[in-house]
CSV table of C-alpha atoms in Angstrom, one decimal:
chain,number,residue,atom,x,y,z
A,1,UNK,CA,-21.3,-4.6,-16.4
A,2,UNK,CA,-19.7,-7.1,-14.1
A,3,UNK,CA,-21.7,-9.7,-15.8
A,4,UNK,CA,-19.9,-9.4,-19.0
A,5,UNK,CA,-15.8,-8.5,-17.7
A,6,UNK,CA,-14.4,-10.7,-15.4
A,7,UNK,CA,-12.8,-9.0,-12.4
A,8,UNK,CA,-8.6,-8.5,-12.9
A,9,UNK,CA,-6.7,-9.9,-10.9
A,10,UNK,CA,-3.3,-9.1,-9.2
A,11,UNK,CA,-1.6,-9.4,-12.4
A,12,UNK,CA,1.6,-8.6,-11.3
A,13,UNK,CA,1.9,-11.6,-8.9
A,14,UNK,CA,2.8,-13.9,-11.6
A,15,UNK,CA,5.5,-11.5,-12.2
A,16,UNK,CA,9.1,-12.2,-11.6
A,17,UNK,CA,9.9,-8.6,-11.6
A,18,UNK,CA,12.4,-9.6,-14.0
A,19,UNK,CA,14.3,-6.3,-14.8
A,20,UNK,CA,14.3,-5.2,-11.1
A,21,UNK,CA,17.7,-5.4,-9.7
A,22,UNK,CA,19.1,-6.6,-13.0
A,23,UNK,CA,22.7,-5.6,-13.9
A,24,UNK,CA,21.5,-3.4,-16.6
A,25,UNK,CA,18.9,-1.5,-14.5
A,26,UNK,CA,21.9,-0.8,-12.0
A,27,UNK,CA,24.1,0.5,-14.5
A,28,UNK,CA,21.9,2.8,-15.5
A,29,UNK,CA,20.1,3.9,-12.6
A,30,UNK,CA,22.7,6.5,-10.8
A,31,UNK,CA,22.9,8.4,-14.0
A,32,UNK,CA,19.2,8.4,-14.6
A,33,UNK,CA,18.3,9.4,-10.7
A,34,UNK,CA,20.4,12.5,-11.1
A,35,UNK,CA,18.1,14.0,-14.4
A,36,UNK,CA,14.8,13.0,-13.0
A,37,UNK,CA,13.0,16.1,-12.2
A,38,UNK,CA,10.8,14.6,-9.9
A,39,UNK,CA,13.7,14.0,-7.2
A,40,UNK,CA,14.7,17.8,-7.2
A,41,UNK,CA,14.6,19.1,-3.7
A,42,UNK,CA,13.1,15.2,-2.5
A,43,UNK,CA,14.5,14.9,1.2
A,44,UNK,CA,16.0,18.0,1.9
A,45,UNK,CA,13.8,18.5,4.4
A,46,UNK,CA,11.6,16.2,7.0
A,47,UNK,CA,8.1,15.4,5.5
A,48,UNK,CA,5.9,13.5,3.5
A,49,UNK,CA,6.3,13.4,-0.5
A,50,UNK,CA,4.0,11.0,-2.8
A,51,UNK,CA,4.3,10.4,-7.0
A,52,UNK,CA,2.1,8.9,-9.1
A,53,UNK,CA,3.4,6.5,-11.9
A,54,UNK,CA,2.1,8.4,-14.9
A,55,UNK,CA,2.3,6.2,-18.8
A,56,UNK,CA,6.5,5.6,-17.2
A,57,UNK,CA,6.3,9.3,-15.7
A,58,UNK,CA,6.8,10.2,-12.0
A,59,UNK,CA,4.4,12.6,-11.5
A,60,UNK,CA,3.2,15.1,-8.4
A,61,UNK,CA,0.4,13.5,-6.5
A,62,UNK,CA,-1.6,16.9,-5.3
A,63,UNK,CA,-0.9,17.6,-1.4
A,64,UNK,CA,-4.8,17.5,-0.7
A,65,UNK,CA,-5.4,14.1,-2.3
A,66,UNK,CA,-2.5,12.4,0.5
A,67,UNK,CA,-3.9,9.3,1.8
A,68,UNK,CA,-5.8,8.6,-1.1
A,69,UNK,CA,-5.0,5.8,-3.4
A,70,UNK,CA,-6.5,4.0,-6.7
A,71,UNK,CA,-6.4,0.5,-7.2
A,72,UNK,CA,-5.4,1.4,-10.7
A,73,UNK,CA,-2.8,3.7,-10.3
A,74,UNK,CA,1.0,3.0,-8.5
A,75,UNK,CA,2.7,5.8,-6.4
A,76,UNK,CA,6.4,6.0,-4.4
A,77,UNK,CA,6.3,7.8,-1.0
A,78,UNK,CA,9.0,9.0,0.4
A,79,UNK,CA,8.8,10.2,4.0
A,80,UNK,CA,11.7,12.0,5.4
A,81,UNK,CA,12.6,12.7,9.6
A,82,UNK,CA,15.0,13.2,11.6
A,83,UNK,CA,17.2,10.6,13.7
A,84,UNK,CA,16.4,11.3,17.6
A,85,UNK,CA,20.2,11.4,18.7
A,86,UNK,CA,21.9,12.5,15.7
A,87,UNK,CA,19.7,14.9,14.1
A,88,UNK,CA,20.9,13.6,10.5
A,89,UNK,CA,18.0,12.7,7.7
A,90,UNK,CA,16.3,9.2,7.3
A,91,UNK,CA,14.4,8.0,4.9
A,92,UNK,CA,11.6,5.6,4.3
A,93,UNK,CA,10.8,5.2,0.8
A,94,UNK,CA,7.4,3.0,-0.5
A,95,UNK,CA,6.3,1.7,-3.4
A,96,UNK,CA,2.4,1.2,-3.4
A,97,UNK,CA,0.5,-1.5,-5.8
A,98,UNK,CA,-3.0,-0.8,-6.9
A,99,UNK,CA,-4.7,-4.2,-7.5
A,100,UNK,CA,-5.7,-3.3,-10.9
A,101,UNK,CA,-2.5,-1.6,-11.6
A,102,UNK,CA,-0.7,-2.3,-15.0
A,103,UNK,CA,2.3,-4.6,-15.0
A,104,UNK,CA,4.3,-0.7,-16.5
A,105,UNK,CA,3.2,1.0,-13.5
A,106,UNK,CA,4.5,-0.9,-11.2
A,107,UNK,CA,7.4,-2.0,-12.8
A,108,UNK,CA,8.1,1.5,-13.3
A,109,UNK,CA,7.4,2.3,-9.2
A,110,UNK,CA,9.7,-0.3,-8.5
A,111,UNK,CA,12.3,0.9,-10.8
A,112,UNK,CA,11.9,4.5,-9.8
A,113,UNK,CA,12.3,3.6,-6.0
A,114,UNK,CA,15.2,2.6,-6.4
A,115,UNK,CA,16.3,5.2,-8.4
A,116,UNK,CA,15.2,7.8,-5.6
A,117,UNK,CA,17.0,5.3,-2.9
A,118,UNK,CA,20.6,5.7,-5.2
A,119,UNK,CA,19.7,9.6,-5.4
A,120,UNK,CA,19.4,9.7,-1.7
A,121,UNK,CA,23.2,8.1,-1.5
A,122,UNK,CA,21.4,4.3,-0.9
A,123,UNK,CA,20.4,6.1,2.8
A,124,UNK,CA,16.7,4.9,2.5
A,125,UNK,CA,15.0,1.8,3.7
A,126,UNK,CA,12.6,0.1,1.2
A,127,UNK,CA,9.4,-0.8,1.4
A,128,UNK,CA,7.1,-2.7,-1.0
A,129,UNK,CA,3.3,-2.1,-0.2
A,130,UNK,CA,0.2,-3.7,-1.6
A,131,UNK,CA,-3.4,-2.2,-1.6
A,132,UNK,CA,-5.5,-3.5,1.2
A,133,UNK,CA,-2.1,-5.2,2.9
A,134,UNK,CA,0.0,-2.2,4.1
A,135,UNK,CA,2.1,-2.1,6.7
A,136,UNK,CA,1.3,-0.4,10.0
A,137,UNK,CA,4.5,2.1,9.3
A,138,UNK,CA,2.7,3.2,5.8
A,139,UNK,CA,-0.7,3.6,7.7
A,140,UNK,CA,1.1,5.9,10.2
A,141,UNK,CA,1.8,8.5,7.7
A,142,UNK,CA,-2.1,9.3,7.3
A,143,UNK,CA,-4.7,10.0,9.8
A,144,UNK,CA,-7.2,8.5,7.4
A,145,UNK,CA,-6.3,5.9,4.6
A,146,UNK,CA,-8.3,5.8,1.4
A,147,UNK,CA,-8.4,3.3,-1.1
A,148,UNK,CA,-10.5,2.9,-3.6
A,149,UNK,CA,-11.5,1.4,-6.7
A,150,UNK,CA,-10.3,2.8,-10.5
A,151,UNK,CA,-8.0,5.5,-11.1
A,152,UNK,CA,-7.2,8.7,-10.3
A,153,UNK,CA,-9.1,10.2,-13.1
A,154,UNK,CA,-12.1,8.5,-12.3
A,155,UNK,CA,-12.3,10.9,-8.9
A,156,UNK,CA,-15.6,12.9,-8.6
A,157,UNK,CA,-13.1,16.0,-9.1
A,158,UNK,CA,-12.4,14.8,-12.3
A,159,UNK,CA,-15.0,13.6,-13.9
A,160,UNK,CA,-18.3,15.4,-12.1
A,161,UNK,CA,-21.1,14.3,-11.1
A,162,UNK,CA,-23.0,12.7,-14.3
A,163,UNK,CA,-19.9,10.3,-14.9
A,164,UNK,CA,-19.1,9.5,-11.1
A,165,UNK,CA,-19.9,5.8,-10.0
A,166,UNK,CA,-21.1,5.7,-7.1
A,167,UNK,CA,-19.2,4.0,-4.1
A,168,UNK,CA,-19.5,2.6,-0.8
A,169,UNK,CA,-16.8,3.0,1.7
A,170,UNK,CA,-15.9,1.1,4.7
A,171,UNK,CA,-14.6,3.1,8.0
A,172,UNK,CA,-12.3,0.8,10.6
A,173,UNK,CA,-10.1,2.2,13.0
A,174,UNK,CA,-7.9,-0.2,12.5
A,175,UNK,CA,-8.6,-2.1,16.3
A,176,UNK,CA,-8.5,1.1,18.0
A,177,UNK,CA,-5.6,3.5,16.6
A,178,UNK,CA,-7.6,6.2,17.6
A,179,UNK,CA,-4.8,8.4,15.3
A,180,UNK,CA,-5.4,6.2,12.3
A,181,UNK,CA,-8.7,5.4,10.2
A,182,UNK,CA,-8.7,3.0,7.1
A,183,UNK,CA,-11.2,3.5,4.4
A,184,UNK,CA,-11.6,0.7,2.0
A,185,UNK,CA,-13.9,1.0,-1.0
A,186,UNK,CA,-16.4,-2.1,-0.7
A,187,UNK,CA,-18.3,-4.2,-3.1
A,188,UNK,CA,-21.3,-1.9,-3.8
A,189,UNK,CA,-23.9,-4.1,-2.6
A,190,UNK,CA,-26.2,-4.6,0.6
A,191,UNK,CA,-24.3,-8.2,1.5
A,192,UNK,CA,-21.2,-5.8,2.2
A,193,UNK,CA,-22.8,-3.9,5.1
A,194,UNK,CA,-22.4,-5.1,8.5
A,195,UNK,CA,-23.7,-4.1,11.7
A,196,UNK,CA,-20.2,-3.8,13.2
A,197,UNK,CA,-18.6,-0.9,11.2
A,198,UNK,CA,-19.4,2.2,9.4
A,199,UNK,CA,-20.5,3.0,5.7
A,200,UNK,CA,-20.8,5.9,3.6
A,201,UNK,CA,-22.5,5.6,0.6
A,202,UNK,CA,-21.2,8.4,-2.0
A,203,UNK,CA,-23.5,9.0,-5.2
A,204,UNK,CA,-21.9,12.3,-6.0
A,205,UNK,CA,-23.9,14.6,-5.0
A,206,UNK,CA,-25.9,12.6,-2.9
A,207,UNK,CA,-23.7,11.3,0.2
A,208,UNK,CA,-25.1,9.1,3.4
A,209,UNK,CA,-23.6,7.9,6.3
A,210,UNK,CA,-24.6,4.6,7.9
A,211,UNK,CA,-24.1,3.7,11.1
A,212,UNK,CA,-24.0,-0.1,12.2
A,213,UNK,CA,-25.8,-0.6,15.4
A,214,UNK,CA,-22.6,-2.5,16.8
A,215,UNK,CA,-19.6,0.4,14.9
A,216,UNK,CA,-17.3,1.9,16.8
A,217,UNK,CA,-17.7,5.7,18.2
A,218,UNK,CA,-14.5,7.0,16.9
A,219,UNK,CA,-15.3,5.5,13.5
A,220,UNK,CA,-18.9,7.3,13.5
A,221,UNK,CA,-16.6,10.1,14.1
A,222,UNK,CA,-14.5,9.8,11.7
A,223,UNK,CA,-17.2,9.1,8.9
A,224,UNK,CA,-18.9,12.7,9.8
A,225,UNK,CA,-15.8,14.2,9.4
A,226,UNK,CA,-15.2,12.7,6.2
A,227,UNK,CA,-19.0,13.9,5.2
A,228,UNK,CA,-17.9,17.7,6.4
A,229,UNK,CA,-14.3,17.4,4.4
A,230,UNK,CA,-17.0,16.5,1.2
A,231,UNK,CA,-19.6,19.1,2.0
A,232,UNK,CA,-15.9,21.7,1.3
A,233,UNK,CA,-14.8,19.9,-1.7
A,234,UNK,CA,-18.2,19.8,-3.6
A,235,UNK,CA,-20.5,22.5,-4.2
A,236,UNK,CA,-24.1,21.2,-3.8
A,237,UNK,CA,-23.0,17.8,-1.9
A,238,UNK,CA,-26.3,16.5,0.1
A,239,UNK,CA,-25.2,14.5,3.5
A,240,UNK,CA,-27.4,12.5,5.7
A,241,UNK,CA,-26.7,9.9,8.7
A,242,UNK,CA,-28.4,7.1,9.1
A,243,UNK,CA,-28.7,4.1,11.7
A,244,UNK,CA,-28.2,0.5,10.4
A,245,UNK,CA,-31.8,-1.3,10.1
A,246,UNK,CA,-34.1,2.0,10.9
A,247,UNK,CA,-37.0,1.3,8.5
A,248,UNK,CA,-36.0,3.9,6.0
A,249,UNK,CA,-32.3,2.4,5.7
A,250,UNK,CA,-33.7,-0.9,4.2
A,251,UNK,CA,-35.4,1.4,2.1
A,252,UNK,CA,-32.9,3.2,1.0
A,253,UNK,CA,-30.5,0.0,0.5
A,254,UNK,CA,-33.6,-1.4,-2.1
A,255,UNK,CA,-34.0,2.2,-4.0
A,256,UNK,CA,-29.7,2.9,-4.2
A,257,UNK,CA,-28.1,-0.3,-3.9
A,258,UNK,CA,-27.4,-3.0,-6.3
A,259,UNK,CA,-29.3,-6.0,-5.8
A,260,UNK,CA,-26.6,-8.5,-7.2
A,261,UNK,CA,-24.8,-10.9,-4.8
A,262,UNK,CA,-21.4,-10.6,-4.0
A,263,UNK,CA,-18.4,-13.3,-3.3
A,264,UNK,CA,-17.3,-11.4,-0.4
A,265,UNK,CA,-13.5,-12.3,0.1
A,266,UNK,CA,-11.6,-11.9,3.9
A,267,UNK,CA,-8.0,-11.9,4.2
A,268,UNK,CA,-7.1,-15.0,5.9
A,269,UNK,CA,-4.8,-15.1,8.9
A,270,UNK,CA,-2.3,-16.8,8.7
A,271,UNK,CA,-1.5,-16.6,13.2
A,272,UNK,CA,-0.2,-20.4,12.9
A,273,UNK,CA,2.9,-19.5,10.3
A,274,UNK,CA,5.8,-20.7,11.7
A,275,UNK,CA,8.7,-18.1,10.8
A,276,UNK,CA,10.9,-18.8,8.1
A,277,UNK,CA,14.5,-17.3,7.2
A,278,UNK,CA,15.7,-18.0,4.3
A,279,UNK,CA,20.0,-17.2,2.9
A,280,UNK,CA,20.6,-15.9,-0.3
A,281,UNK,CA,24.1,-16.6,-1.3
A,282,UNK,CA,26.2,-17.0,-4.3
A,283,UNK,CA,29.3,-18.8,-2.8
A,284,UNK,CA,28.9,-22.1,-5.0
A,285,UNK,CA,28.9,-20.1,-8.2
A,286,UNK,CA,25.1,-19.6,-8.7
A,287,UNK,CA,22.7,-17.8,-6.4
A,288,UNK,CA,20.7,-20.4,-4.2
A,289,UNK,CA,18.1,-19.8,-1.6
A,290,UNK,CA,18.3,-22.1,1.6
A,291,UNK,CA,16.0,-22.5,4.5
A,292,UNK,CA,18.1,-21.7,8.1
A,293,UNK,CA,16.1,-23.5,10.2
A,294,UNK,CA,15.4,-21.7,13.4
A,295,UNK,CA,14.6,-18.1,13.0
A,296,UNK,CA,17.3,-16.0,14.6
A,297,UNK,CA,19.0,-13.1,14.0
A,298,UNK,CA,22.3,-15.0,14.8
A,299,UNK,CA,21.8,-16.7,11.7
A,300,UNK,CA,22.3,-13.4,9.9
A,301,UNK,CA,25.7,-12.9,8.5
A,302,UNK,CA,27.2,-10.1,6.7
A,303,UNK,CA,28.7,-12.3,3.4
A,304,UNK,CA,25.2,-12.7,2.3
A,305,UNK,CA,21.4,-11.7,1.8
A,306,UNK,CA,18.8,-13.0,4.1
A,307,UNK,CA,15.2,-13.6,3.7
A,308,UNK,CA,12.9,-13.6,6.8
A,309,UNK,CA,9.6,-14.1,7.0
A,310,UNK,CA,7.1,-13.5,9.6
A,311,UNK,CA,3.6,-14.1,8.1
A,312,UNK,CA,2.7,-10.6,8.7
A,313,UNK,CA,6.0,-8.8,6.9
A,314,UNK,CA,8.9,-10.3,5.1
A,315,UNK,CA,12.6,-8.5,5.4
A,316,UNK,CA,15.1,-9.1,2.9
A,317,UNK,CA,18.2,-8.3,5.2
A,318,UNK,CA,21.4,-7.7,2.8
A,319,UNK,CA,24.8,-7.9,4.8
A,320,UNK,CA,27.7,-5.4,4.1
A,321,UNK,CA,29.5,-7.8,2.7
A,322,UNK,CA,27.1,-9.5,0.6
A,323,UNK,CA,27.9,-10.1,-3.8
A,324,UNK,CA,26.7,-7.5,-6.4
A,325,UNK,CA,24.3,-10.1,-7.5
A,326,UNK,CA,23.1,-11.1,-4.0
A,327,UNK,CA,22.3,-7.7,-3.7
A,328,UNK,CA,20.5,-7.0,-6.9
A,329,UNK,CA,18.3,-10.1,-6.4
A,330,UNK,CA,17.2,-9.4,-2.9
A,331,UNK,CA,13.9,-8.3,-3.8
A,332,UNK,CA,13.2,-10.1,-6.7
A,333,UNK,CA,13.9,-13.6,-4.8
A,334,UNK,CA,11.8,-12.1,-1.9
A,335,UNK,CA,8.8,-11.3,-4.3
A,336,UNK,CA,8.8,-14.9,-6.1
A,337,UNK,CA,9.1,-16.9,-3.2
A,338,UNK,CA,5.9,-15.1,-0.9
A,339,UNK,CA,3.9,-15.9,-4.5
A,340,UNK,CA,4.5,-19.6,-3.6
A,341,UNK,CA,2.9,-18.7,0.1
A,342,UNK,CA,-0.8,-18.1,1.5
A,343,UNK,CA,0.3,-14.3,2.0
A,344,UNK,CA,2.0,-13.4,-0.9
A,345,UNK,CA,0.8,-9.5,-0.3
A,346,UNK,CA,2.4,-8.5,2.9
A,347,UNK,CA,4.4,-6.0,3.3
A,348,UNK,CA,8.3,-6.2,2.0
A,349,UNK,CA,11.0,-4.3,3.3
A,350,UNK,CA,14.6,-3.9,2.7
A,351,UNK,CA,16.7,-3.6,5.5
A,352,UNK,CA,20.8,-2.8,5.1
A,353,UNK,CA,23.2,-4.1,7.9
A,354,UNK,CA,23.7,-1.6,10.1
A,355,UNK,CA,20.2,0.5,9.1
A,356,UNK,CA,17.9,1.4,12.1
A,357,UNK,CA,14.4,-0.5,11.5
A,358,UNK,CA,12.9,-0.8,14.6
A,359,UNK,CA,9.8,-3.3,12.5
A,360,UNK,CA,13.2,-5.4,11.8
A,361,UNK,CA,14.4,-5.9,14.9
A,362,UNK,CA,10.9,-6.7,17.2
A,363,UNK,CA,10.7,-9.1,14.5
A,364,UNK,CA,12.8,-11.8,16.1
């Protein structure tokens, strides 16, 4: 089938995001945040909550599937705790981009997340997140982080095992988080295993694990637990584990695998990125973005919006003092000037002067 549909691509990256932060969407938004249903009883109490964007629908994403995530589908999470010294309630709300999510669904996520930040009396810190590029905070909320390819609906749950495609997930442990284990749904094809991580191969009702000869301990861990949580969840599951190059695996990878070559694609690093901070302001009549130079928090300055970039994570900083439409347009400008960059996926959060965001600060 891959032969004859060419692969989407991130189709919301030539998005301007138009309608988020406009003056009609902020109009609107207070009165529309107090009738969603979905926000009734959201923060009231420490804790994780996720939604899934539903046809323009916030919709409960079910408690056991947290930490799973569709490259189809969008979802807000909101994760509330507890300030150390004061004991009041903070907030860190997400919006999470599927690679092959519709330009509705995550137009609505972004829409929504800002209705849930005006609901919470603007007290949350935004984040924008992008499948395969979240942030460390986002990964922190899950001991293991799944993400996979299709929607939800196309889960073995939901469609049993005659209709399930199989898959092949890759374990990491994310360079030694013990805590923390990323599994990323892999081109389904021998070129994608390595001898330096660990693989399970999920058919349905048929599920190995495979060891590479050079994977991590806590990752071979991590996969048999993942194999036990399946063995609950699926009556009639089959597990086996399997060592990387054993004479059988090859075997195996010839009988079960696709024999079709794949463009592998790694995420460049971009270490050598000099840091950038940019000042969105409004003072000559017309909003303009201009590059500050050095990158120092003294540059920050409560009349305006400020746009700093690491490489790794971009902040859009907004000062107490800064215009209606400086404020509005934080995001958007912040969105359509990383698609002009070699990382136009990291992470995006939304910091307010005088909001705690420890990611914020250690970035200078």
């Amino acid at each position: 089938m891959s032969g004859l549909r060419k692969a989407k691509k991130y189709d919301w990256k030539d998005s301007n995001l138009a309608l988020f932060g406009s003056d009609v969407e902020k109009n609107v938004k207070r009165e529309a945040a107090g009738k969603e249903k979905a926000w009734e009883g959201a923060g009231e109490s420490p804790g994780l909550k996720i939604w899934r964007i539903v046809k323009f629908k916030v919709t409960d994403w079910p408690k056991e599937d947290y930490g799973k995530f569709y490259s189809g589908d969008s979802y807000i999470i909101l994760n509330t705790y507890k300030d150390k010294e004061s004991d009041e309630l903070l907030y860190d709300v997400h919006f999470w981009i599927g690679k092959e999510s519709t330009q509705d669904e995550y137009g609505t996520a972004a829409y929504k997340t800002v209705e849930l930040d005006t609901f919470l009396n603007d007290k949350p810190i935004q984040h924008r997140e992008v499948m395969k590029f979240e942030s460390d905070l986002f990964k922190s909320y899950f001991k293991v982080l799944e993400t996979m390819d299709g929607g939800a609906d196309t889960g073995f749950r939901r469609v049993g095992p005659k209709e399930y495609k199989p898959r092949l997930l890759q374990f990491n442990d994310e360079g030694g988080r013990r805590s923390n284990v990323v599994i990323t749904q892999v081109p389904y094809c021998k070129e994608s295993i390595t001898p330096d991580n660990v693989y399970v191969l999920d058919t349905g009702l048929k599920v190995w694990q495979i060891n590479g000869s050079q994977s991590d301990k806590d990752e071979r861990i991590k996969a048999a637990q993942y194999l036990q949580q399946l063995e609950s969840e699926r009556g009639g599951v089959k597990t086996e584990v399997i060592e990387l190059f054993e004479g059988r695996s090859s075997q195996l990878y010839t009988q079960l695998m696709q024999l079709r070559k794949e463009s592998l694609k790694k995420i460049q690093a971009y270490d050598d990125f000099k840091k950038t901070i940019f000042k969105l302001s409004d003072a000559s009549g017309h909003l303009e973005l201009e590059d500050q130079g050095i990158f120092s928090k003294g540059k920050l300055d409560s009349n305006d919006v400020f746009i700093c970039d690491t490489g790794k994570e971009c902040f859009v900083w907004i000062g107490k003092k800064a215009s209606i439409d400086e404020r509005h347009k934080g995001l958007q400008y912040a969105h359509n000037y990383l698609m002009n960059t070699k990382h136009p996926f990291v992470p995006v959060t939304v910091v307010s002067e005088g909001q705690k965001c420890e990611k914020f600060d250690n970035a200078f």
